[in-house]
Coordinates of C-alpha atoms in Angstrom, one line a residue:
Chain A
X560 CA -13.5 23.2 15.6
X561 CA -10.9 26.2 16.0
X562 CA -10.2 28.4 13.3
X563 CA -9.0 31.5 14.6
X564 CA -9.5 34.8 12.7
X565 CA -6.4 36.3 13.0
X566 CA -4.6 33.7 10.8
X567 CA -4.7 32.8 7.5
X568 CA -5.3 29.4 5.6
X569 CA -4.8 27.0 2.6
X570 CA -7.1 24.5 1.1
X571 CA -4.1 22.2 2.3
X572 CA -5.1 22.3 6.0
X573 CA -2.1 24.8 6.5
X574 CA -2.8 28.1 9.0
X575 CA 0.1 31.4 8.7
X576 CA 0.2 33.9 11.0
X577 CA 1.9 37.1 9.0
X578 CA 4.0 39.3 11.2
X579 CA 6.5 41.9 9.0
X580 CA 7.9 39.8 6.5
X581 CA 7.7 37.0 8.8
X582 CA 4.9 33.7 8.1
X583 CA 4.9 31.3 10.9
X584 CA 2.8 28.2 9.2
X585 CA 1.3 25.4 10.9
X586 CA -1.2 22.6 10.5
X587 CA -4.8 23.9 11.4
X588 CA -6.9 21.5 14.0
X589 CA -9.1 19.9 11.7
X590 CA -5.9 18.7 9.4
X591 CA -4.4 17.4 13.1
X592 CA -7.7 16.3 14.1
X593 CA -8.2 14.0 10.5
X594 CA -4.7 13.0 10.8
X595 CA -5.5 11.6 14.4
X596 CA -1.9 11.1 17.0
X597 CA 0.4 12.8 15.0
X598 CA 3.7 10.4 15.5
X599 CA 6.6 11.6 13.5
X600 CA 7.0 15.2 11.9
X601 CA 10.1 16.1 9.4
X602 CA 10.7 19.7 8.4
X603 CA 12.4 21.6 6.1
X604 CA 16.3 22.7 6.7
X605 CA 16.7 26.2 8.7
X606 CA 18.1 28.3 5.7
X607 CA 16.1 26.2 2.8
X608 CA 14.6 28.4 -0.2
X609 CA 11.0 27.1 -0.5
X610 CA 8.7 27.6 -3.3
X611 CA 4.9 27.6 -3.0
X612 CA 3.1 24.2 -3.3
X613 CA 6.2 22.4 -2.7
X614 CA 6.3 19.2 -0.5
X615 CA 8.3 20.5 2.1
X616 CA 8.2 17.5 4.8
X617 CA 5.7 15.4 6.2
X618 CA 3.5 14.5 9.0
X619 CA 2.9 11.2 10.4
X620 CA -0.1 9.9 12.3
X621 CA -0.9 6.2 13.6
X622 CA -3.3 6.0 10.4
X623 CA -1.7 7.7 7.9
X624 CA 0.7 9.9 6.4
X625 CA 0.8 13.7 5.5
X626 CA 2.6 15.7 3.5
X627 CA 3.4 19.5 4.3
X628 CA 2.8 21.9 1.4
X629 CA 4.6 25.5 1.3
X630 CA 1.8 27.7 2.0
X631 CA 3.9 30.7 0.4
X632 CA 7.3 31.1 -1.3
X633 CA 10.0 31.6 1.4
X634 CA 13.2 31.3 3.2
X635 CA 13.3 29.0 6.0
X636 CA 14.4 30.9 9.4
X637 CA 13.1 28.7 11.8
X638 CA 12.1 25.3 12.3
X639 CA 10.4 24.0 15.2
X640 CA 12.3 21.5 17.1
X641 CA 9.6 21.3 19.9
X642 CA 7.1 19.5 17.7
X643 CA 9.8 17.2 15.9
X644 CA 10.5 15.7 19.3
X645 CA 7.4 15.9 21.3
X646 CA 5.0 15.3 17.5
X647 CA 1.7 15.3 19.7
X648 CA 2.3 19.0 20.3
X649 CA 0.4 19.2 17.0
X650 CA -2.6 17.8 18.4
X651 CA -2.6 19.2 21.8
X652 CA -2.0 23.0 20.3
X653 CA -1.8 23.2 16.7
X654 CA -2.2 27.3 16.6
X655 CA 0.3 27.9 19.6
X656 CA 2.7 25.5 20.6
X657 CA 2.5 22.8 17.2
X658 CA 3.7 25.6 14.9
X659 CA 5.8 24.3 12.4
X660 CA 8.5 26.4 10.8
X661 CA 8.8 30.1 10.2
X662 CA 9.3 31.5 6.7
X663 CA 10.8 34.6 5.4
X664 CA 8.5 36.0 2.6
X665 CA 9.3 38.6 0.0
X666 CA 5.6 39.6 -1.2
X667 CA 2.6 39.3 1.2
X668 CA 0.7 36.1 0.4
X669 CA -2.9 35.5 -1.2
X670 CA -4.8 33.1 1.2
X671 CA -8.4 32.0 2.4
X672 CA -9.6 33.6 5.6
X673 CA -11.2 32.6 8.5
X674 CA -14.4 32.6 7.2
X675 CA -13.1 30.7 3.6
X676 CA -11.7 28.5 5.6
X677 CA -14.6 27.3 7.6
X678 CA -17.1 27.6 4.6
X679 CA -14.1 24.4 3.2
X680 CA -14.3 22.6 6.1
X681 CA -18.3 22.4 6.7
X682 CA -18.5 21.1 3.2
Chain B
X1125 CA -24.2 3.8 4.4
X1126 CA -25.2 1.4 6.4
X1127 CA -25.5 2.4 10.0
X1128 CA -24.8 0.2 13.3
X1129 CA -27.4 0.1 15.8
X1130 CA -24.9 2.0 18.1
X1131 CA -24.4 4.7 15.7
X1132 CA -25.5 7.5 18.2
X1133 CA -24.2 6.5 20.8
X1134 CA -20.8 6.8 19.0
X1135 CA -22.0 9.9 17.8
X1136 CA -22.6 11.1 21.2
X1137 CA -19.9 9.9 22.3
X1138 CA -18.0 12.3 19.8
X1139 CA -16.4 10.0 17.2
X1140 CA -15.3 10.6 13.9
X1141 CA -16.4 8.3 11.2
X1142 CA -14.7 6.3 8.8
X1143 CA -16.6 4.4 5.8
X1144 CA -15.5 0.9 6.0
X1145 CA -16.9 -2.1 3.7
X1146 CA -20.0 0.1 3.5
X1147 CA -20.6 0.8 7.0
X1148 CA -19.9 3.7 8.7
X1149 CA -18.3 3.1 11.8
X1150 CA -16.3 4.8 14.3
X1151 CA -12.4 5.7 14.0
X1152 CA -11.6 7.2 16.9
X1153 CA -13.3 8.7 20.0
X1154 CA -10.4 10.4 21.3
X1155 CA -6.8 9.6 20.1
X1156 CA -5.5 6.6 19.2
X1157 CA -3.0 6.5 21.0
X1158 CA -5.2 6.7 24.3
X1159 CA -7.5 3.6 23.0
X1160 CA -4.6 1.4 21.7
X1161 CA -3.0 2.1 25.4
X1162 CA -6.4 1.4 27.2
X1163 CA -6.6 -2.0 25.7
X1164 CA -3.3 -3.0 26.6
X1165 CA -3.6 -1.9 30.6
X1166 CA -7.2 -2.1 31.3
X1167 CA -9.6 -2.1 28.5
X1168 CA -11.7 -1.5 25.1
X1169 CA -15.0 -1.1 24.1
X1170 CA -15.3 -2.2 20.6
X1171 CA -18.6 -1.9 18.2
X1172 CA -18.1 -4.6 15.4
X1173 CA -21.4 -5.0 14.5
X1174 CA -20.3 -4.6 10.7
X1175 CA -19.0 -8.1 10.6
X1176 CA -20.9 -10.4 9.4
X1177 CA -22.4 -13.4 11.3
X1178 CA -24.3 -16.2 9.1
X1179 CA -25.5 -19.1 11.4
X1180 CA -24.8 -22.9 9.5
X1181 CA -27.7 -25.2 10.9
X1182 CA -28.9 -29.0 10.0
X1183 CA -27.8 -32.3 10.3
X1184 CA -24.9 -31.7 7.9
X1185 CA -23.7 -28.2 8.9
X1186 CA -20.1 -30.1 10.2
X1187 CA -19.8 -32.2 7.3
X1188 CA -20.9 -29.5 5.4
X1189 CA -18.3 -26.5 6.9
X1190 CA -15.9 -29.7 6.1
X1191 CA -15.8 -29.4 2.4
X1192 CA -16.6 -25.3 2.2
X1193 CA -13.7 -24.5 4.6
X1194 CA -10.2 -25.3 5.3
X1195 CA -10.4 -26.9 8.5
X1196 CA -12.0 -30.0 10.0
X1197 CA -15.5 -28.4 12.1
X1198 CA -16.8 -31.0 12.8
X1199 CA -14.6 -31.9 15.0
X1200 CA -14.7 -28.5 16.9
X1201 CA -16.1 -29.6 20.2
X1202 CA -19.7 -28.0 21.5
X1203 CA -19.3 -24.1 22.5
X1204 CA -15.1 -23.9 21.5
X1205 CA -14.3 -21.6 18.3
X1206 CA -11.8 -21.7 15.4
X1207 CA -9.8 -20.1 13.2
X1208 CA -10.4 -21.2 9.6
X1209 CA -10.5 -20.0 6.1
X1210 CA -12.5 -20.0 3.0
X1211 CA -10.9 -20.9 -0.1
X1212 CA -11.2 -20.8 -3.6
X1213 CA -10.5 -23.7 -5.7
X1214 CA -6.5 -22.6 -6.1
X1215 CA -6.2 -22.4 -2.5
X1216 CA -6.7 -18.4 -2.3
X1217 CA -8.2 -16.6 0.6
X1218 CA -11.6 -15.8 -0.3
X1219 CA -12.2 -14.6 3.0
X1220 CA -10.9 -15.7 7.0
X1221 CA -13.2 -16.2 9.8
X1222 CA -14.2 -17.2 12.8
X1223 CA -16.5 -20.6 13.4
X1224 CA -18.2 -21.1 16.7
X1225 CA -19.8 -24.2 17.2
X1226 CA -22.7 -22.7 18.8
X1227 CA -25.5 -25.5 19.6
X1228 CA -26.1 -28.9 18.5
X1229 CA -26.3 -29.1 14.9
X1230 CA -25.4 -25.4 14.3
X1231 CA -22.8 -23.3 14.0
X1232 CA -21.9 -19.6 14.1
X1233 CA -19.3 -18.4 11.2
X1234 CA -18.1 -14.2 11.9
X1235 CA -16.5 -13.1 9.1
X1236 CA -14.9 -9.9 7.5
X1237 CA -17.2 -7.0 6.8
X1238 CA -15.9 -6.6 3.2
X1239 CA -16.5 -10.3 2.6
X1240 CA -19.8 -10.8 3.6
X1241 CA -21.2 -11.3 0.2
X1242 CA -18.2 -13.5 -0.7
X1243 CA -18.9 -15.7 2.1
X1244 CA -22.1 -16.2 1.6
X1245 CA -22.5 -16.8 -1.9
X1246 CA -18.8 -19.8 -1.3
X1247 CA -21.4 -21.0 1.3
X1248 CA -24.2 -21.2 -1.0
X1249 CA -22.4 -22.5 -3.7
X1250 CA -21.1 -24.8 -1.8
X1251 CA -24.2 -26.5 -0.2
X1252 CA -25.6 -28.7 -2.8
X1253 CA -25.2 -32.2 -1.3
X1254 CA -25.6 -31.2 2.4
X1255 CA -28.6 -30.6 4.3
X1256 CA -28.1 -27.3 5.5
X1257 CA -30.2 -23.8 6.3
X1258 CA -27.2 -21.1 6.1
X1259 CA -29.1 -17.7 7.4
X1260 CA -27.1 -14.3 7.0
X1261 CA -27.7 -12.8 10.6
X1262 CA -25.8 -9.7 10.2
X1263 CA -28.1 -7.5 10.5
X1264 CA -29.9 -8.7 13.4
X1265 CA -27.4 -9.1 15.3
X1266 CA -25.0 -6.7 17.1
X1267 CA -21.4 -7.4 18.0
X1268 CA -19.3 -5.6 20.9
X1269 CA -16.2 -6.9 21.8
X1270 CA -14.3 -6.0 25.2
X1271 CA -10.6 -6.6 25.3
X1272 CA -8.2 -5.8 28.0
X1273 CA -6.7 -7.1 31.1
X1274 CA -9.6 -5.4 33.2
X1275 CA -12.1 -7.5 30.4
X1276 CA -13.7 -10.1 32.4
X1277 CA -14.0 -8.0 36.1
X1278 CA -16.2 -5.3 33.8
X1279 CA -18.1 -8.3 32.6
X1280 CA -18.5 -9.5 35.9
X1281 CA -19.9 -6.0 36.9
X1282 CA -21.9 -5.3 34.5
X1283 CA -25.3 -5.1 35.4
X1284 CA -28.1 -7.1 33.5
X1285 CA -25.4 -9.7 32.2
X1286 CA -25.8 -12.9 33.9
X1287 CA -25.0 -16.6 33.6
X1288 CA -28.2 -18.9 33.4
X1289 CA -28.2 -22.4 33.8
X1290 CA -29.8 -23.4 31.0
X1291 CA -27.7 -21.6 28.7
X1292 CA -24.5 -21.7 30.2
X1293 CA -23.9 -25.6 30.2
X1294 CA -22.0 -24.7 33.7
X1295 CA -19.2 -22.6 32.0
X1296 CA -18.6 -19.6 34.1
X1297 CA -16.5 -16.3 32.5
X1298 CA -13.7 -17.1 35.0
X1299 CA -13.7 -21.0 34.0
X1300 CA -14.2 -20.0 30.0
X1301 CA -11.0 -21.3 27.8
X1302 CA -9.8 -18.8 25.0
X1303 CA -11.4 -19.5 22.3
X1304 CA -14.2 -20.7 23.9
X1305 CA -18.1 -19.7 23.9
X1306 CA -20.8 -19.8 26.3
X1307 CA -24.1 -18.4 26.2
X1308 CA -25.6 -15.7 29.0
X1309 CA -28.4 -13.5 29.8
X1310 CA -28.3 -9.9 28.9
X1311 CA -31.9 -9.2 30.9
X1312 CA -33.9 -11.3 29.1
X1313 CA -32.6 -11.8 26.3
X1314 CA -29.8 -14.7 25.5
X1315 CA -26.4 -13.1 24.3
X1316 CA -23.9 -15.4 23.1
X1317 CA -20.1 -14.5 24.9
X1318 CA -17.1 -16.0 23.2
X1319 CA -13.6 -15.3 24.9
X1320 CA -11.7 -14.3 21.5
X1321 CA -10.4 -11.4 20.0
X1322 CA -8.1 -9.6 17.5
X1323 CA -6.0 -7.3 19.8
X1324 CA -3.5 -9.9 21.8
X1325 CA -5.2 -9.4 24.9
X1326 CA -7.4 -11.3 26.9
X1327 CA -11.2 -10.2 25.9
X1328 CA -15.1 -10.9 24.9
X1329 CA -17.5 -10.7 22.5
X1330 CA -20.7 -10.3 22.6
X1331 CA -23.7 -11.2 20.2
X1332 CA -26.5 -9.4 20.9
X1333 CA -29.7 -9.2 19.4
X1334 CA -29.4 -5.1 17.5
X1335 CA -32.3 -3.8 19.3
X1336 CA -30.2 -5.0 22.7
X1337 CA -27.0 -3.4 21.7
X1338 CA -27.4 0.0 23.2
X1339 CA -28.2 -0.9 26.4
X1340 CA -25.8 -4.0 26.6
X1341 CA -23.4 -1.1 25.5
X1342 CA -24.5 1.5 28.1
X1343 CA -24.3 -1.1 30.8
X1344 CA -20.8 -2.4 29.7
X1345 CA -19.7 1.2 29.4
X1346 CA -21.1 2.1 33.2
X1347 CA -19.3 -1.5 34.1
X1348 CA -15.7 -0.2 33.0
X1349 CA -16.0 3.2 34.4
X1350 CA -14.1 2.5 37.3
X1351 CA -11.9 0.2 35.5
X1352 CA -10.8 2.6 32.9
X1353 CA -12.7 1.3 29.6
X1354 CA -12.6 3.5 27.3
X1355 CA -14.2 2.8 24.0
X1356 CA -12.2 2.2 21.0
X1357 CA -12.6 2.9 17.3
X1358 CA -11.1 1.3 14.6
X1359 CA -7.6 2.9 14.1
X1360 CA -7.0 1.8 17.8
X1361 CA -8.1 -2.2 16.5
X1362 CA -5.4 -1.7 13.5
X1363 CA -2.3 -0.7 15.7
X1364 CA -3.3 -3.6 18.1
X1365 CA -3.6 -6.4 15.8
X1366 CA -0.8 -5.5 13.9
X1367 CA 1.1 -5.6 17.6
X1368 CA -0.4 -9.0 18.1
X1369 CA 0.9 -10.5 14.5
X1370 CA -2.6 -10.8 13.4
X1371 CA -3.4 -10.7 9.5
X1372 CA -5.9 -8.0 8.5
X1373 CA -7.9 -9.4 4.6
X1374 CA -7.1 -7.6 2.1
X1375 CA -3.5 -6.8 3.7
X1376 CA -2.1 -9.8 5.0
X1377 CA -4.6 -12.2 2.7
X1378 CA -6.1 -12.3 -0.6
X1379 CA -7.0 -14.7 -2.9
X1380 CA -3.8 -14.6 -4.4
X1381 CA -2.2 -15.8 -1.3
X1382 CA -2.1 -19.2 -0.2
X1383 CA -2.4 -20.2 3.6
X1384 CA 1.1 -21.3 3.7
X1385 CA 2.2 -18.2 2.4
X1386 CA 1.0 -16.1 5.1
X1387 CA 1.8 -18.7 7.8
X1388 CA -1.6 -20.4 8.2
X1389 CA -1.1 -23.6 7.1
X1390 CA -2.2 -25.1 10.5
X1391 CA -5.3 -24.0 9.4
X1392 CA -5.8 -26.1 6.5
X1393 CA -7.0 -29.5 7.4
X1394 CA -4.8 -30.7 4.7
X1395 CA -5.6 -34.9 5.4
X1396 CA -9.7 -33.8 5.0
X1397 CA -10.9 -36.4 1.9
X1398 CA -12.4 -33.8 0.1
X1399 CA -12.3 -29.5 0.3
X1400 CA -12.6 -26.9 -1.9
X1401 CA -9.0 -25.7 -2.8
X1402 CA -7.6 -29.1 -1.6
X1403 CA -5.6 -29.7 -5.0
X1404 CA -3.9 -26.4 -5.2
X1405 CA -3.1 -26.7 -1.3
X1406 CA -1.1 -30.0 -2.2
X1407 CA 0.6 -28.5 -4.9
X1408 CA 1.6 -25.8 -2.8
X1409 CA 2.9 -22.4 -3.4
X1410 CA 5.7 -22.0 -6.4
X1411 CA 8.7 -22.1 -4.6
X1412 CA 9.5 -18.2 -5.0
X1413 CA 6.3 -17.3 -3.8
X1414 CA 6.5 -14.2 -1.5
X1415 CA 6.1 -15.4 2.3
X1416 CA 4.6 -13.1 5.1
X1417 CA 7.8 -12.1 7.5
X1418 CA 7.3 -9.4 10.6
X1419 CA 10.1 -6.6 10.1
X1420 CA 11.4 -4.5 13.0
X1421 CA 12.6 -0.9 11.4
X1422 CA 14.7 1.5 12.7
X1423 CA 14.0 5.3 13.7
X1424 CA 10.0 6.4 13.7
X1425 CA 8.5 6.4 10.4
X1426 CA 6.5 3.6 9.8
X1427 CA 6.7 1.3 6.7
X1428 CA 3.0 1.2 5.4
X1429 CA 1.1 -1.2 3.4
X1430 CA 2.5 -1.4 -0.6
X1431 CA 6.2 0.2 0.1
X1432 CA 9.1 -1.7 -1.1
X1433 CA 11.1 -4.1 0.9
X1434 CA 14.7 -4.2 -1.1
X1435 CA 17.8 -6.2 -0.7
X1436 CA 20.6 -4.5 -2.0
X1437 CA 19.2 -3.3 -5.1
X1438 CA 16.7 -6.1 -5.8
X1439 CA 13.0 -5.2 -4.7
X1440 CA 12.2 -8.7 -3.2
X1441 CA 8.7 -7.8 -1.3
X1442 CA 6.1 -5.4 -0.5
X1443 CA 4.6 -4.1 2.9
X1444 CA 1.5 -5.1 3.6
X1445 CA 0.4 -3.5 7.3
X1446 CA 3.0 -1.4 9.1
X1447 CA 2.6 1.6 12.0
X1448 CA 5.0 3.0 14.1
X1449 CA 4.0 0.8 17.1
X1450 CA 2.5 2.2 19.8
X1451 CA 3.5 0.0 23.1
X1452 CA 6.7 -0.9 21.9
X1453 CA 7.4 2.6 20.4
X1454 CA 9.6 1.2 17.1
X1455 CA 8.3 0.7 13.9
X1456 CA 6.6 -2.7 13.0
X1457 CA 5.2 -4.4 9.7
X1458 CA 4.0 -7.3 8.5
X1459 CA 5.7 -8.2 4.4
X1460 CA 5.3 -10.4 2.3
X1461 CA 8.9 -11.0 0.6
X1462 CA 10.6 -13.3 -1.5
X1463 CA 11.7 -17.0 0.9
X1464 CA 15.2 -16.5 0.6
X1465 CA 14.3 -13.4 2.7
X1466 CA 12.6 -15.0 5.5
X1467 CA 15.1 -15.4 7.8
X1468 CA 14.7 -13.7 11.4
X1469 CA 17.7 -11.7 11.6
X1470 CA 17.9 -11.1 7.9
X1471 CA 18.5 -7.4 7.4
X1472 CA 16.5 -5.6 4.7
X1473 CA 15.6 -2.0 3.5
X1474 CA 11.8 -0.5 3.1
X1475 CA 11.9 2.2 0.5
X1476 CA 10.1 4.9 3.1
X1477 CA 8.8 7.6 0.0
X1478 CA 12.0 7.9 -0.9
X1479 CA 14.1 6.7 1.8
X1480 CA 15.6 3.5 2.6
X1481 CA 15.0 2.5 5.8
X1482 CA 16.7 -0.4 7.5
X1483 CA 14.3 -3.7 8.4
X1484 CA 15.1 -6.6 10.5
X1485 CA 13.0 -9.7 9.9
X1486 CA 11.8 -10.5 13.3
X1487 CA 9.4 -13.9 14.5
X1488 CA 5.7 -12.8 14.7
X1489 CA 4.0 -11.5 17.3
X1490 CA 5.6 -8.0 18.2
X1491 CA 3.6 -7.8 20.7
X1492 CA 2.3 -10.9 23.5
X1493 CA 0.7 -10.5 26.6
X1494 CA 2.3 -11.2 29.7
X1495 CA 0.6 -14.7 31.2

């Protein structure tokens, strides 16, 4: 199972990658791998104010439903259009290509690491 | 947790697990998607060994399955199978299976996993005036099913499984009628092949002794190689039986559902002198009682089991199965909603977490197989 140990995690299966003041979130592998062929994916608005742990939009599997939590408060600058028309992007590359939006964040977030992460995961 | 005797080979295979009616069984092996697609061009391999077989045997078993089930098997000729259902006395679902009329005097009855117990103690109950030996097999037994266009060439090439004479009663796999039974060799050991199945597609199913499964499975698995089998869990079995209009317990049926309700009233031998639930099947469901309806809905979420189905304002039904379907590549469901909504053609909304989402009543199947 990937978890790679440049990014940062939540207990809700979400990955960030922090550049500047700019977090591009995602779904990590074992959150795609759980949900099984992701199907449908809705994101927030480009330009939406988000606050942190807020249902932001949802992704949909064969099986079952997700929702997609706000890792961190933020402005929505980007939204990925790839993975809301080809959704098994998020399977295929969840870290790379199956990002989902990209926030703009005014203080640096708290999250798990690499290694928190995995220790959640194994349990 | 019980485990199936092909538990590592799933394992090995890299599954991921699911705990279903106390079993632990296999989900997935790869992506759904893949499996539900296999079985639809070439083929599935299915481990179903967490359904539960109890074998009906005596002098009375047809006379017997007469009063304990809905429909009339004694009359089921030698080696064909049927549909039926177990009722309760006011005509609710305890449980819906499959009864094979396997030898002389004896018959084969598959049901649900998360029934088992049911079944059996309706069956036991239900014995007192017959003389009958009901056996719970489940656990001896194995089941692997193999659906797909490509089914019966993989059985054909699959090496160990063979007709014999003395237990075939001259049925061959190519001459075998759907719904139909016949018994074969797997090495030396008898293994009892029905041409059924839950996905819409032409298939098998084996019952093997357990301690045969992993080699019948090996072999079937080696057989399909070059007629891309791939094996299935059970996410892949959901999306296809949904396609194929088939009701899942505990979705579709319950026992507050009467057959009629959920379009099975063929299946209750309604003329039979005596059955359990035959009073409440006469009286038949109040006249508001919800119906089961298929719903076509538009753009790519799918309506899943317990959303709303409204009309106008009025919630008039509930989803029971639903998926965004994966051959026809629209969303599908299967509701149960109020008759005056029954209509194909009849245009409703499924309240999507939050969203209304147009429906169209469409006739069950989605999905049926090309002849």
């Amino acid at each position: 199972m990937s978890v790679p140990d440049d990014l940062q995690y939540t207990a809700e299966h979400e990955w960030v990658r922090l550049e500047g003041d700019i977090a591009t979130v995602g779904i990590t592998q074992y959150a795609a791998d759980s949900l099984g062929d992701v199907v449908y994916v809705e994101l927030p608005a480009v330009g939406a104010a988000l606050a942190a742990g807020a249902i932001v939009g949802e992704v949909e599997s064969t099986k079952s439903v997700g929702e997609l939590y706000a890792p961190l408060a933020g402005e929505v600058v980007e939204a990925n259009q790839g993975v809301v028309d080809a959704p098994e992007t998020i399977n295929s590359d969840p870290y790379g290509e199956g990002w989902l939006v990209k926030l703009r964040v005014s203080e640096p977030p708290a999250l798990m690491t690499a290694d928190d992460y995995r220790t959640l995961i194994s349990a | 947790m019980q485990r199936s005797p092909l538990h590592d080979e799933h394992a090995a295979l890299g599954a991921t697990f699911t705990g279903f009616a106390g079993w632990q069984m296999p989900v997935r092996y790869s992506s759904d998607l893949a499996e539900h697609a296999a079985v639809r061009t070439a083929a599935g391999l299915f481990d179903l060994s967490h359904m539960a077989e109890i074998s009906v045997t005596g002098a009375d078993a047809g006379a017997f399955l007469d009063v304990a089930l809905a429909g009339r098997l004694s009359a089921l000729p030698l080696l064909k199978a049927k549909y039926s259902l177990l009722l309760d006395e006011s005509g609710g679902i305890i449980d819906d299976l499959i009864v094979y009329a396997s030898a002389e005097a004896e018959y084969l009855v598959v049901a649900n996993a998360s029934n088992r117990h049911a079944v059996v103690e309706a069956l036991l109950a239900r014995q007192a005036d017959f003389e009958v030996q009901l056996a719970d097999l489940t656990e001896q037994l194995a089941l692997i099913a193999v659906q797909g266009p490509a089914a019966r060439a993989i059985l054909d090439h699959t090496e160990g499984l063979a007709t014999r004479d003395e237990l075939s009663r001259g049925r061959t796999l190519d001459t075998l009628g759907y719904y139909a039974a016949m018994g074969m060799a797997w090495r030396d050991s008898p293994v009892f092949v029905a041409r059924t199945g839950y996905t819409g597609e032409d298939g098998f199913e084996l019952y093997v002794d357990a301690s045969d499964a992993v080699a019948l499975w090996r072999a079937l698995l080696a057989a399909g190689e070059a007629h891309g089998l791939m094996p299935c869990g059970l996410a892949a079995r959901d999306t296809l039986r949904l396609e194929a209009g088939m009701p899942l317990y505990g979705h579709e049926l319950s026992r507050d559902i009467l057959p009629e309700q959920a379009g099975l009233g063929r299946a209750v031998a309604v003329d039979k002198p005596r059955f359990v639930g035959k009073a409440a099947i006469e009286a038949g469901p109040a006249g508001d009682a919800r119906v089961l309806v298929g719903l076509r809905a538009e753009g790519r979420r799918a309506p899943r089991a317990e959303y709303s189905v409204l009309h106008g304002e009025d919630a008039v039904g509930a989803v029971t199965s639903g998926a965004l379907s994966p051959t026809l590549g629209y969303p599908i469901a299967m509701a149960l909603v109020h008759p005056d909504h029954r209509a194909p053609g009849t245009v409703l909304d499924v309240d999507v977490r939050g969203t209304r989402v147009p429906a169209t009543v469409v006739p069950l199947p989605f999905y049926r197989k090309e002849d």
